[in-house]
Rosetta silent file (secondary structure, phi, psi, omega in degrees, C-alpha in Angstrom):
SEQUENCE: XXXXXXXXXXXXXXXXXXXXXXXXXXXXXXXXXXXXXXXXXXXXXXXXXXXXXXXXXXXXXXXXXXXXXXXXXXXXXXXXXXXXXXXXXXXXXXXXXXXXXXXXXXXXXXXXXXXXXXXXXXXXXXXXXXXXXXXXXXXXXXXXXXXXXXXXXXXXXXXXXXXXXXXXXXXX
SCORE:     score description
SCORE:     0.000 S_00000001
   1 L     0.000  -60.836 -171.107   -0.205   -0.046    0.259 S_00000001
   2 L   -35.385   98.990 -112.208    2.860    1.989    0.738 S_00000001
   3 L  -167.913  118.747 -170.665    3.506    4.580   -2.365 S_00000001
   4 L   -81.159  141.178 -166.142    6.101    6.890   -3.288 S_00000001
   5 L   -73.681   36.869 -173.910    4.492   10.617   -3.154 S_00000001
   6 H    99.255  138.813  178.078    5.890   11.105   -6.752 S_00000001
   7 H   -73.508  -30.410  169.394    9.088   11.444   -8.403 S_00000001
   8 H   -41.655  -58.363 -166.445    8.751   14.803   -8.327 S_00000001
   9 H   -86.162  -20.847 -170.003    9.068   14.838   -4.311 S_00000001
  10 H   -94.368   14.447  169.097   11.457   12.082   -3.904 S_00000001
  11 H  -124.256   -6.737  158.452   13.676   13.924   -6.308 S_00000001
  12 L    99.487   14.718 -162.532   13.239   17.453   -5.126 S_00000001
  13 L   -97.704  174.094 -159.556   12.249   18.864   -8.462 S_00000001
  14 L  -135.912    3.759  178.401   10.187   21.889   -8.588 S_00000001
  15 L   -33.641   53.464 -142.786    8.929   21.697  -12.572 S_00000001
  16 L  -106.829  152.092 -178.568    4.880   23.253  -11.968 S_00000001
  17 L   -79.965  128.573  172.676    2.369   24.146  -14.466 S_00000001
  18 E   -66.474  115.009  145.944    2.491   28.014  -14.940 S_00000001
  19 L   -24.551   97.461 -173.658   -0.375   30.243  -13.813 S_00000001
  20 L   -73.594 -168.330 -178.498   -1.511   32.206  -16.506 S_00000001
  21 L   -88.971  141.416 -158.832   -2.523   35.775  -15.757 S_00000001
  22 L   -79.873  150.673  146.155   -5.961   35.802  -14.464 S_00000001
  23 L   -87.835   -8.038  179.867   -9.047   37.467  -16.290 S_00000001
  24 L  -156.164  155.824  175.338  -10.880   37.254  -12.441 S_00000001
  25 L   -93.761  132.772 -137.390   -9.249   37.086   -9.640 S_00000001
  26 L   -81.563  149.444 -159.658   -8.999   33.654   -7.780 S_00000001
  27 E  -109.271  110.312  142.805  -11.882   32.732   -5.747 S_00000001
  28 E   -23.005  135.658  173.619  -11.157   30.774   -2.097 S_00000001
  29 L   -80.503  151.605 -176.165  -12.933   27.309   -1.848 S_00000001
  30 L   -79.698  166.013  174.014  -15.795   27.710    1.124 S_00000001
  31 L   -81.742   -9.795  166.460  -14.806   25.872    3.956 S_00000001
  32 L  -109.148    3.400  164.328  -18.148   23.662    3.497 S_00000001
  33 L   -82.872  162.018 -147.444  -18.101   22.676    0.148 S_00000001
  34 L   -55.037  157.443  159.477  -17.896   19.313   -0.521 S_00000001
  35 L  -119.955  162.589  169.394  -13.652   17.610   -0.958 S_00000001
  36 L  -107.645    0.187  169.351  -12.291   14.965   -2.291 S_00000001
  37 E  -159.716  171.267 -160.059   -9.490   14.374   -0.554 S_00000001
  38 L  -146.297   69.207  178.833   -8.312   14.922    3.043 S_00000001
  39 L   -44.725  119.753  148.972   -4.395   15.762    3.880 S_00000001
  40 E  -128.107  145.080  164.350   -2.618   14.742    6.889 S_00000001
  41 L   -75.489  162.756  178.605    0.613   15.445    8.092 S_00000001
  42 L  -173.768   87.676  164.407    2.549   12.910   10.109 S_00000001
  43 L  -108.853   19.481  150.758    6.189   13.056   11.105 S_00000001
  44 L  -147.315   98.326 -162.968    5.436   11.296   14.333 S_00000001
  45 L   -61.786  -17.794  168.019    2.985    8.332   13.960 S_00000001
  46 L   -77.809   -0.908  169.902    2.626    8.063   18.010 S_00000001
  47 L   -92.006  -38.525 -139.070    1.084   12.075   18.240 S_00000001
  48 L  -127.207   12.873 -160.728   -1.226   11.189   15.829 S_00000001
  49 H   -75.788  -35.087 -179.127   -2.065    7.666   15.535 S_00000001
  50 H   -86.386  -96.358 -158.704   -5.675    7.910   17.561 S_00000001
  51 H    -9.147  -54.896  176.477   -6.879   11.030   16.050 S_00000001
  52 H   -92.411    7.947  146.144   -6.600    9.762   12.505 S_00000001
  53 H   -59.515  -17.120 -175.855   -7.779    6.490   13.359 S_00000001
  54 H   -64.559  -66.995 -159.141  -11.342    8.900   14.379 S_00000001
  55 H   -53.666  -48.725 -154.482  -10.760   10.858   11.365 S_00000001
  56 H   -69.844  -59.723 -176.941  -10.271    7.685    9.126 S_00000001
  57 H   -82.402  -23.941  156.960  -12.939    5.801   10.228 S_00000001
  58 H   -73.361    7.763  152.052  -15.894    8.922   10.498 S_00000001
  59 H   -95.062  -10.469  176.766  -14.769    9.017    6.441 S_00000001
  60 L   -59.583  161.612 -176.793  -15.388    5.551    6.091 S_00000001
  61 L    57.378  -40.716  172.528  -18.275    4.842    3.350 S_00000001
  62 L  -102.733   86.171 -177.177  -17.833    8.590    1.942 S_00000001
  63 L    11.160   30.416  160.307  -15.618    8.194   -0.883 S_00000001
  64 L   -67.356   90.501 -150.562  -13.399   10.603    0.425 S_00000001
  65 E   -74.780  110.514 -179.213   -9.691    9.854   -0.368 S_00000001
  66 E  -105.435  113.529  158.965   -7.466   10.770    2.974 S_00000001
  67 E   -91.788  146.216  169.040   -3.542   11.009    2.262 S_00000001
  68 E   -91.952   97.218  173.594   -1.198   10.494    4.479 S_00000001
  69 E   -97.469  119.950 -166.452    2.099   12.329    4.292 S_00000001
  70 E  -130.772  137.394 -173.065    5.143   10.797    5.736 S_00000001
  71 L   -81.604  -13.499 -155.212    8.857   11.991    5.954 S_00000001
  72 L  -170.551  147.388  165.833    9.724    8.230    5.885 S_00000001
  73 H   -52.085  -23.145 -139.430    8.922    4.559    5.278 S_00000001
  74 H   -93.896  -57.887 -159.001    9.537    3.518    9.268 S_00000001
  75 H   -73.957  -19.519  178.065    6.418    6.126   10.037 S_00000001
  76 H   -87.646  -10.556  148.478    4.355    5.343    7.653 S_00000001
  77 H   -39.766  -49.613  175.605    4.894    1.315    8.347 S_00000001
  78 H   -41.407  -78.112  174.653    4.044    2.286   11.582 S_00000001
  79 H   -37.431  -81.616 -166.553    0.581    3.563   10.870 S_00000001
  80 H   -33.349  -56.744 -163.229   -0.135    0.980    8.335 S_00000001
  81 H   -58.050  -47.193 -177.569    0.876   -2.004   10.822 S_00000001
  82 H   -56.181  -47.324  170.225   -1.019   -0.469   13.255 S_00000001
  83 H   -83.786    5.595 -166.335   -4.479    0.365   11.796 S_00000001
  84 H   -82.014  -41.346 -165.897   -3.897   -2.655    9.824 S_00000001
  85 L  -116.677   20.550  156.140   -4.205   -4.971   12.622 S_00000001
  86 L   -88.505  -18.856  179.030   -6.482   -2.448   14.843 S_00000001
  87 L   102.433  -10.850  171.631   -8.982   -3.565   12.354 S_00000001
  88 L   -70.427  137.920 -155.131   -9.186   -0.031   10.598 S_00000001
  89 L   -63.477  174.241  143.974  -10.678    0.125    7.101 S_00000001
  90 L  -175.225   75.001  175.867   -8.100    1.874    4.838 S_00000001
  91 L  -104.065  -13.856  176.890   -9.647    0.886    1.734 S_00000001
  92 L  -102.509   -4.746 -168.127   -9.776    4.771    1.030 S_00000001
  93 E   -88.427  102.528  133.265   -6.538    5.594    2.841 S_00000001
  94 E   -67.393  138.540  171.282   -3.159    6.376    0.867 S_00000001
  95 E  -118.864  140.111 -178.844    0.297    6.876    2.524 S_00000001
  96 E  -113.989  153.296  153.331    2.912    9.108    0.740 S_00000001
  97 E  -115.175  157.140 -123.658    6.328    9.902    1.177 S_00000001
  98 L   161.880   95.490  165.176    7.215   13.492    1.665 S_00000001
  99 L   -50.502   73.781 -177.773    9.566   15.638    3.328 S_00000001
 100 L   -99.948  178.715 -177.161    7.552   17.571    6.447 S_00000001
 101 L  -126.423  -29.801  174.793    8.509   18.622    9.747 S_00000001
 102 L  -146.296 -152.347  160.858    5.281   18.203   11.688 S_00000001
 103 L  -100.384   27.896 -168.826    1.737   17.539   11.523 S_00000001
 104 L  -139.508   94.310  179.820   -0.220   20.468   10.890 S_00000001
 105 H   -68.620  -35.875  178.838   -0.750   20.264    7.646 S_00000001
 106 H   -65.769   -4.565  176.369   -3.991   22.535    8.058 S_00000001
 107 H  -106.189  -52.475 -165.906   -1.328   25.410    8.759 S_00000001
 108 H   -96.155  -16.032  172.270    1.523   24.798    6.242 S_00000001
 109 L   -53.582  154.777  173.622   -0.615   22.510    3.490 S_00000001
 110 L   -49.208  109.916  154.893   -1.968   23.953    0.315 S_00000001
 111 E   -51.958  159.963  175.005   -4.942   26.498   -0.048 S_00000001
 112 E  -161.232  151.816 -125.764   -7.093   26.132   -2.564 S_00000001
 113 E  -168.492  156.282  152.807   -8.916   28.956   -4.985 S_00000001
 114 E  -129.944  161.247 -178.469  -10.247   28.271   -8.224 S_00000001
 115 L   -95.222 -143.726 -171.625   -9.800   30.621  -10.895 S_00000001
 116 L   -87.838  -49.504  140.904  -11.948   31.865  -13.413 S_00000001
 117 L   -21.732  -14.153 -172.733  -12.581   28.770  -15.383 S_00000001
 118 L    87.215  -11.986 -179.729  -13.857   26.958  -12.258 S_00000001
 119 L   -68.599  124.897 -174.523  -10.263   25.218  -11.945 S_00000001
 120 E   -66.512  141.947  170.678   -8.535   24.370   -8.755 S_00000001
 121 E  -145.382  128.179  166.362   -5.212   26.202   -8.057 S_00000001
 122 E   -57.101  148.020 -177.908   -2.941   25.463   -5.169 S_00000001
 123 E  -147.699   94.951  170.509   -2.310   28.775   -3.257 S_00000001
 124 E  -147.773  174.843 -173.471    0.635   29.230   -1.519 S_00000001
 125 E   -96.245 -163.148  159.916    2.144   30.737    1.377 S_00000001
 126 E   -57.644  130.809  158.534    4.841   31.917    4.068 S_00000001
 127 L  -150.833  140.280  155.966    4.983   29.461    7.065 S_00000001
 128 L    28.689   87.417  179.590    7.855   29.172    9.853 S_00000001
 129 L   -32.045  -21.521 -159.612   11.271   29.714    8.527 S_00000001
 130 L  -105.208    3.280  159.681   12.665   27.116   11.057 S_00000001
 131 L  -121.237   68.710 -170.682   10.288   24.551    8.922 S_00000001
 132 H   -43.890  -35.038 -171.285   11.452   24.291    5.346 S_00000001
 133 H   -75.567  -30.433  165.020   10.084   21.533    4.738 S_00000001
 134 H   -60.883  -55.981 -173.592    6.424   22.077    6.032 S_00000001
 135 H   -47.295  -57.374 -137.306    7.185   25.702    3.578 S_00000001
 136 L   -97.560    8.441  176.830    8.328   24.142    0.490 S_00000001
 137 H   -65.848  -24.054 -179.730    4.956   20.756    0.736 S_00000001
 138 H   -62.605  -30.189 -165.097    2.611   23.452   -1.132 S_00000001
 139 H   -65.720  -79.833  178.767    4.902   23.489   -3.958 S_00000001
 140 H   -40.709  -53.821  172.778    5.543   20.082   -4.227 S_00000001
 141 H   -45.787  -58.559 -159.044    2.027   18.861   -3.413 S_00000001
 142 H   -70.317  -33.031  159.432    0.477   21.480   -6.382 S_00000001
 143 H   -34.628  -55.506 -159.176    3.472   19.059   -8.903 S_00000001
 144 H   -60.863  -60.894 -171.582    2.277   16.072   -7.570 S_00000001
 145 L  -108.483   37.534  158.819   -1.171   16.594   -8.787 S_00000001
 146 L    45.443   30.579  153.814   -0.426   18.852  -11.779 S_00000001
 147 L   -85.253  143.505 -176.939   -2.461   21.649  -10.305 S_00000001
 148 E   -75.875  160.394 -179.399   -1.431   25.192  -11.408 S_00000001
 149 E  -127.057  163.316 -171.712    0.322   26.928   -8.621 S_00000001
 150 L  -155.835  123.150  156.877    0.390   30.479   -7.272 S_00000001
 151 E   -56.717  115.237  150.489    2.833   32.463   -4.710 S_00000001
 152 E  -105.919  112.058 -165.257    0.892   34.615   -2.376 S_00000001
 153 E   -96.176   83.317  167.238    3.623   36.451   -0.183 S_00000001
 154 E  -133.610  152.811 -150.627    1.775   36.361    2.927 S_00000001
 155 E  -115.281  113.380  165.066    3.236   35.145    6.398 S_00000001
 156 L  -122.448  116.932  178.117    0.510   32.404    7.747 S_00000001
 157 L   -78.735  -28.140 -163.563    1.228   31.028   11.162 S_00000001
 158 L  -137.823  176.721  157.703   -1.482   28.796   11.723 S_00000001
 159 L   -77.921    6.355  170.973   -4.587   27.180    9.748 S_00000001
 160 L   -79.448   59.089  178.520   -7.248   29.843   10.384 S_00000001
 161 L  -114.911  103.644  156.430   -7.770   30.976    7.132 S_00000001
 162 E   -98.393  165.386 -148.916  -11.558   30.838    6.354 S_00000001
 163 E  -149.347   92.799 -172.461  -12.756   31.066    3.378 S_00000001
 164 L   -51.675  -63.076 -154.964  -17.454   31.944    2.239 S_00000001
 165 L   110.093   29.258 -144.012  -16.432   30.924   -1.320 S_00000001
 166 L  -139.183  -32.779 -145.854  -17.967   34.567   -2.068 S_00000001
 167 L   101.460    6.586 -178.860  -14.753   36.436   -2.010 S_00000001
 168 L  -109.858  138.574  169.419  -14.650   36.869    1.459 S_00000001
 169 E  -141.920  150.739  173.395  -11.426   35.169    3.858 S_00000001
 170 E  -137.622  135.278 -163.836  -10.980   35.564    7.342 S_00000001
 171 L  -122.945  156.314  131.548   -7.519   35.158    9.340 S_00000001
 172 L  -145.844    0.000    0.000   -6.692   35.727   12.715 S_00000001
């Protein structure tokens, strides 16, 4: 079940689809909009094992994919072992390898917006300077998923970025 998070990440390449000039501004996707994937970060399996077990269980049967990003085979295999022998249904769960520094995917992970044509775009912001792998993740994820990528020169210290999908964004 363990899959490499794409050669783009393994080799550290950053060739990305260029985001063409927008005819209309990007619009963040609403917090309450349906999702097709949940990203979970796991640099230490023991920190997240119980919480992620609950998340995986709650999403069972929803059709939503859960992608668990781990920095090593060791961490990924710990989770897979514990969940498999603990009876956790891993049908919609995938484990990927990518360098990350923490578990805080909501804080450092990609922000998603839609362009004028309704296509998903990854919007990357600045994260903590002492967590370079976390800060680099959004760009690598965009390349892996072949999403257009853009950078917003905004310092974000956490995941409290809320959008209504109509152009209003709030953060604290």
